[in-house]
Amino acid sequence: MNLGLVIILVVIFGYISNWINWRYLNFKITQYLYYIGAFVHESSHAILCLLTGAKISEFQVFSSQPHVTHTKSKIPFVGGFLISSAPIFGGLFFLYIINHFALNDRFSMNYFYNDWLSTLLQPIKLIAQMKFEWQSLIMILLLLNVGAMLGPSIQDIKNIWPMIILSFFVPSSFLINFCLIALSLILLNILIQICLILILNIFRVKES
């Protein structure tokens, strides 16, 4: 299993998730939920800017193009990579905090993946834990925009593409595991989106 490949898959499926929202689920509620994901995403960038010595000149969430404008990190190469990849770690931490403190660990998740099969099966296992209760509703609403929360943007990729190439040669099981968790949650996000689209289409057929 390769870190560079996993990062690229996180980027691709994160983009697919956002595209599905824009194309098929463009409602007020999903727009508001998008801003939650965008806030976590941009806040993760901002925190790593502060930690790596980059000065923030603009922090914008509530716009069509949420972004953080900053100077270069004082840590060469690695600092820029950490800033641009921060949403993967910040988003996972945010979801952990919500599940642990707000939902009292309602949802359990395998945090150590060993293969692709575990990555693909984890979304099914999480869906199996969903019930008709407020905790499940909150988690579903948050998961609807995990792509925006965890997935690096196109600009992020432009900023760190040399490091992504180098990551193909980095044998870090810790980083691979974190990225696999992010990929698994984004796949769950897409699965929830598809189910919601099917439900909406069924209601439209009945109404017609």
mmCIF file of C-alpha atoms in Angstrom:
data_model
loop_
_atom_site.group_PDB
_atom_site.id
_atom_site.type_symbol
_atom_site.label_atom_id
_atom_site.label_comp_id
_atom_site.label_asym_id
_atom_site.label_seq_id
_atom_site.Cartn_x
_atom_site.Cartn_y
_atom_site.Cartn_z
ATOM 1 C CA MET A 1 0.000 0.000 0.000
ATOM 2 C CA ASN A 2 1.389 3.377 -1.034
ATOM 3 C CA LEU A 3 0.933 6.748 0.706
ATOM 4 C CA GLY A 4 1.037 8.765 -2.517
ATOM 5 C CA LEU A 5 -1.637 6.601 -4.115
ATOM 6 C CA VAL A 6 -3.922 6.887 -1.077
ATOM 7 C CA ILE A 7 -3.554 10.697 -1.025
ATOM 8 C CA ILE A 8 -4.468 10.878 -4.711
ATOM 9 C CA LEU A 9 -7.547 8.709 -4.091
ATOM 10 C CA VAL A 10 -8.589 10.993 -1.211
ATOM 11 C CA VAL A 11 -8.312 13.965 -3.573
ATOM 12 C CA ILE A 12 -10.250 12.270 -6.410
ATOM 13 C CA PHE A 13 -13.116 10.950 -4.303
ATOM 14 C CA GLY A 14 -13.250 14.172 -2.261
ATOM 15 C CA TYR A 15 -13.750 16.065 -5.505
ATOM 16 C CA ILE A 16 -16.414 13.555 -6.646
ATOM 17 C CA SER A 17 -18.228 14.027 -3.341
ATOM 18 C CA ASN A 18 -18.301 17.811 -3.726
ATOM 19 C CA TRP A 19 -19.358 17.524 -7.378
ATOM 20 C CA ILE A 20 -22.314 15.293 -6.430
ATOM 21 C CA ASN A 21 -23.452 17.907 -3.913
ATOM 22 C CA TRP A 22 -23.200 20.742 -6.439
ATOM 23 C CA ARG A 23 -24.810 18.757 -9.256
ATOM 24 C CA TYR A 24 -27.568 16.740 -7.556
ATOM 25 C CA LEU A 25 -27.980 17.988 -3.966
ATOM 26 C CA ASN A 26 -27.891 21.745 -4.375
ATOM 27 C CA PHE A 27 -30.307 22.639 -1.578
ATOM 28 C CA LYS A 28 -30.162 25.242 1.185
ATOM 29 C CA ILE A 29 -29.503 22.651 3.882
ATOM 30 C CA THR A 30 -26.607 21.064 1.994
ATOM 31 C CA GLN A 31 -25.166 24.524 1.363
ATOM 32 C CA TYR A 32 -25.235 25.248 5.097
ATOM 33 C CA LEU A 33 -23.677 21.865 5.826
ATOM 34 C CA TYR A 34 -21.009 22.616 3.234
ATOM 35 C CA TYR A 35 -19.967 25.647 5.263
ATOM 36 C CA ILE A 36 -19.436 23.415 8.309
ATOM 37 C CA GLY A 37 -17.104 21.255 6.247
ATOM 38 C CA ALA A 38 -15.434 24.337 4.771
ATOM 39 C CA PHE A 39 -14.946 25.870 8.222
ATOM 40 C CA VAL A 40 -13.224 22.718 9.510
ATOM 41 C CA HIS A 41 -11.181 22.504 6.306
ATOM 42 C CA GLU A 42 -9.963 26.118 6.345
ATOM 43 C CA SER A 43 -9.487 26.158 10.124
ATOM 44 C CA SER A 44 -7.197 23.151 9.781
ATOM 45 C CA HIS A 45 -5.132 25.104 7.247
ATOM 46 C CA ALA A 46 -5.053 28.130 9.553
ATOM 47 C CA ILE A 47 -3.944 26.153 12.612
ATOM 48 C CA LEU A 48 -1.062 24.570 10.717
ATOM 49 C CA CYS A 49 -0.117 28.004 9.377
ATOM 50 C CA LEU A 50 0.274 29.225 12.947
ATOM 51 C CA LEU A 51 2.181 26.108 14.000
ATOM 52 C CA THR A 52 4.633 26.296 11.096
ATOM 53 C CA GLY A 53 5.240 30.049 11.160
ATOM 54 C CA ALA A 54 3.187 31.088 8.123
ATOM 55 C CA LYS A 55 1.370 34.431 8.506
ATOM 56 C CA ILE A 56 -2.340 34.482 7.625
ATOM 57 C CA SER A 57 -3.525 37.470 5.598
ATOM 58 C CA GLU A 58 -7.058 36.273 4.796
ATOM 59 C CA PHE A 59 -9.399 33.658 6.258
ATOM 60 C CA GLN A 60 -12.556 33.219 4.168
ATOM 61 C CA VAL A 61 -15.188 30.526 4.731
ATOM 62 C CA PHE A 62 -18.585 31.957 3.784
ATOM 63 C CA SER A 63 -17.975 32.458 0.086
ATOM 64 C CA SER A 64 -18.178 30.493 -3.153
ATOM 65 C CA GLN A 65 -14.426 29.881 -2.861
ATOM 66 C CA PRO A 66 -13.481 29.337 0.809
ATOM 67 C CA HIS A 67 -9.745 29.811 1.325
ATOM 68 C CA VAL A 68 -6.910 30.820 3.591
ATOM 69 C CA THR A 69 -4.288 33.191 2.177
ATOM 70 C CA HIS A 70 -0.929 32.959 3.915
ATOM 71 C CA THR A 71 2.794 33.473 3.504
ATOM 72 C CA LYS A 72 5.224 30.607 3.123
ATOM 73 C CA SER A 73 5.905 28.423 6.124
ATOM 74 C CA LYS A 74 9.160 28.954 7.990
ATOM 75 C CA ILE A 75 9.730 25.191 7.704
ATOM 76 C CA PRO A 76 10.958 24.554 4.142
ATOM 77 C CA PHE A 77 9.068 21.975 2.035
ATOM 78 C CA VAL A 78 7.561 20.062 4.963
ATOM 79 C CA GLY A 79 5.715 23.114 6.325
ATOM 80 C CA GLY A 80 3.845 23.703 3.077
ATOM 81 C CA PHE A 81 2.941 20.032 2.867
ATOM 82 C CA LEU A 82 1.592 20.044 6.429
ATOM 83 C CA ILE A 83 -0.499 23.174 5.790
ATOM 84 C CA SER A 84 -2.018 21.842 2.566
ATOM 85 C CA SER A 85 -2.713 18.337 3.911
ATOM 86 C CA ALA A 86 -3.986 19.593 7.292
ATOM 87 C CA PRO A 87 -7.718 19.087 6.482
ATOM 88 C CA ILE A 88 -7.255 15.304 6.426
ATOM 89 C CA PHE A 89 -6.066 15.318 10.020
ATOM 90 C CA GLY A 90 -8.189 18.253 11.207
ATOM 91 C CA GLY A 91 -11.361 16.779 9.724
ATOM 92 C CA LEU A 92 -10.782 13.387 11.318
ATOM 93 C CA PHE A 93 -10.070 15.051 14.665
ATOM 94 C CA PHE A 94 -13.267 17.124 14.402
ATOM 95 C CA LEU A 95 -15.386 14.022 13.716
ATOM 96 C CA TYR A 96 -13.706 12.190 16.595
ATOM 97 C CA ILE A 97 -14.455 15.079 18.986
ATOM 98 C CA ILE A 98 -18.124 15.191 17.909
ATOM 99 C CA ASN A 99 -18.539 11.430 18.222
ATOM 100 C CA HIS A 100 -16.696 11.221 21.550
ATOM 101 C CA PHE A 101 -18.044 14.240 23.417
ATOM 102 C CA ALA A 102 -21.357 15.170 21.732
ATOM 103 C CA LEU A 103 -22.541 11.674 20.774
ATOM 104 C CA ASN A 104 -20.963 9.753 23.664
ATOM 105 C CA ASP A 105 -19.027 7.411 21.361
ATOM 106 C CA ARG A 106 -22.246 6.294 19.692
ATOM 107 C CA PHE A 107 -20.327 5.169 16.606
ATOM 108 C CA SER A 108 -17.389 2.803 16.761
ATOM 109 C CA MET A 109 -14.809 2.668 14.025
ATOM 110 C CA ASN A 110 -11.747 0.611 13.278
ATOM 111 C CA TYR A 111 -8.890 3.127 13.397
ATOM 112 C CA PHE A 112 -6.264 0.706 12.114
ATOM 113 C CA TYR A 113 -6.601 -0.403 8.508
ATOM 114 C CA ASN A 114 -4.403 -3.071 7.016
ATOM 115 C CA ASP A 115 -5.732 -3.425 3.498
ATOM 116 C CA TRP A 116 -8.102 -2.074 0.848
ATOM 117 C CA LEU A 117 -10.864 -4.451 1.936
ATOM 118 C CA SER A 118 -11.002 -2.864 5.409
ATOM 119 C CA THR A 119 -11.235 0.562 3.780
ATOM 120 C CA LEU A 120 -14.156 -0.507 1.598
ATOM 121 C CA LEU A 121 -16.001 -2.403 4.353
ATOM 122 C CA GLN A 122 -15.779 0.350 6.982
ATOM 123 C CA PRO A 123 -18.523 2.534 5.380
ATOM 124 C CA ILE A 124 -20.902 -0.468 5.414
ATOM 125 C CA LYS A 125 -20.090 -1.141 9.072
ATOM 126 C CA LEU A 126 -20.793 2.485 9.981
ATOM 127 C CA ILE A 127 -24.094 2.506 8.078
ATOM 128 C CA ALA A 128 -25.086 -0.669 9.970
ATOM 129 C CA GLN A 129 -24.745 1.333 13.209
ATOM 130 C CA MET A 130 -27.218 3.980 12.033
ATOM 131 C CA LYS A 131 -30.627 3.925 13.721
ATOM 132 C CA PHE A 132 -33.700 6.162 13.847
ATOM 133 C CA GLU A 133 -32.262 8.483 16.492
ATOM 134 C CA TRP A 134 -30.897 12.007 16.765
ATOM 135 C CA GLN A 135 -27.270 10.830 17.028
ATOM 136 C CA SER A 136 -27.504 9.093 13.665
ATOM 137 C CA LEU A 137 -29.146 12.151 12.100
ATOM 138 C CA ILE A 138 -26.321 14.407 13.285
ATOM 139 C CA MET A 139 -23.677 12.012 12.007
ATOM 140 C CA ILE A 140 -25.385 11.681 8.616
ATOM 141 C CA LEU A 141 -25.605 15.466 8.276
ATOM 142 C CA LEU A 142 -21.907 15.823 9.091
ATOM 143 C CA LEU A 143 -20.941 13.002 6.757
ATOM 144 C CA LEU A 144 -22.797 14.631 3.858
ATOM 145 C CA ASN A 145 -19.928 17.082 3.507
ATOM 146 C CA VAL A 146 -16.941 15.031 4.571
ATOM 147 C CA GLY A 147 -15.574 15.477 1.049
ATOM 148 C CA ALA A 148 -15.357 19.238 1.606
ATOM 149 C CA MET A 149 -14.017 18.700 5.115
ATOM 150 C CA LEU A 150 -11.278 16.149 4.463
ATOM 151 C CA GLY A 151 -10.440 16.338 0.776
ATOM 152 C CA PRO A 152 -7.566 18.610 -0.301
ATOM 153 C CA SER A 153 -8.695 21.247 -2.787
ATOM 154 C CA ILE A 154 -7.238 21.727 -6.263
ATOM 155 C CA GLN A 155 -5.185 24.638 -4.911
ATOM 156 C CA ASP A 156 -3.886 22.430 -2.096
ATOM 157 C CA ILE A 157 -2.696 19.905 -4.680
ATOM 158 C CA LYS A 158 -0.990 22.644 -6.697
ATOM 159 C CA ASN A 159 0.821 23.719 -3.542
ATOM 160 C CA ILE A 160 2.113 20.280 -2.601
ATOM 161 C CA TRP A 161 2.382 18.224 -5.793
ATOM 162 C CA PRO A 162 6.175 17.785 -5.411
ATOM 163 C CA MET A 163 5.618 16.366 -1.912
ATOM 164 C CA ILE A 164 2.863 14.082 -3.210
ATOM 165 C CA ILE A 165 5.347 12.644 -5.700
ATOM 166 C CA LEU A 166 7.838 12.138 -2.870
ATOM 167 C CA SER A 167 5.130 10.514 -0.725
ATOM 168 C CA PHE A 168 5.118 7.585 -3.151
ATOM 169 C CA PHE A 169 8.499 6.718 -1.647
ATOM 170 C CA VAL A 170 7.612 7.331 2.036
ATOM 171 C CA PRO A 171 6.962 4.031 3.897
ATOM 172 C CA SER A 172 4.842 5.483 6.716
ATOM 173 C CA SER A 173 2.136 3.097 7.943
ATOM 174 C CA PHE A 174 0.900 5.831 10.338
ATOM 175 C CA LEU A 175 0.209 8.354 7.563
ATOM 176 C CA ILE A 176 -1.180 5.680 5.254
ATOM 177 C CA ASN A 177 -3.607 4.600 7.966
ATOM 178 C CA PHE A 178 -4.826 8.169 8.547
ATOM 179 C CA CYS A 179 -5.376 8.729 4.849
ATOM 180 C CA LEU A 180 -7.209 5.399 4.533
ATOM 181 C CA ILE A 181 -9.592 6.444 7.313
ATOM 182 C CA ALA A 182 -10.254 9.702 5.443
ATOM 183 C CA LEU A 183 -10.803 7.790 2.194
ATOM 184 C CA SER A 184 -13.212 5.409 3.924
ATOM 185 C CA LEU A 185 -15.290 8.289 5.330
ATOM 186 C CA ILE A 186 -15.397 10.034 1.949
ATOM 187 C CA LEU A 187 -16.630 6.788 0.362
ATOM 188 C CA LEU A 188 -19.307 6.650 3.072
ATOM 189 C CA ASN A 189 -20.154 10.271 2.222
ATOM 190 C CA ILE A 190 -20.673 9.310 -1.436
ATOM 191 C CA LEU A 191 -22.771 6.277 -0.435
ATOM 192 C CA ILE A 192 -25.047 8.491 1.688
ATOM 193 C CA GLN A 193 -25.325 10.986 -1.172
ATOM 194 C CA ILE A 194 -26.348 8.260 -3.616
ATOM 195 C CA CYS A 195 -28.994 6.943 -1.190
ATOM 196 C CA LEU A 196 -30.372 10.468 -0.708
ATOM 197 C CA ILE A 197 -30.511 11.071 -4.468
ATOM 198 C CA LEU A 198 -32.399 7.788 -4.971
ATOM 199 C CA ILE A 199 -34.894 8.702 -2.232
ATOM 200 C CA LEU A 200 -35.479 12.149 -3.750
ATOM 201 C CA ASN A 201 -36.033 10.621 -7.193
ATOM 202 C CA ILE A 202 -38.516 8.103 -5.794
ATOM 203 C CA PHE A 203 -40.554 10.910 -4.224
ATOM 204 C CA ARG A 204 -40.474 12.865 -7.480
ATOM 205 C CA VAL A 205 -41.796 9.855 -9.402
ATOM 206 C CA LYS A 206 -44.620 9.400 -6.886
ATOM 207 C CA GLU A 207 -45.544 13.082 -7.079
ATOM 208 C CA SER A 208 -45.700 13.003 -10.865
#
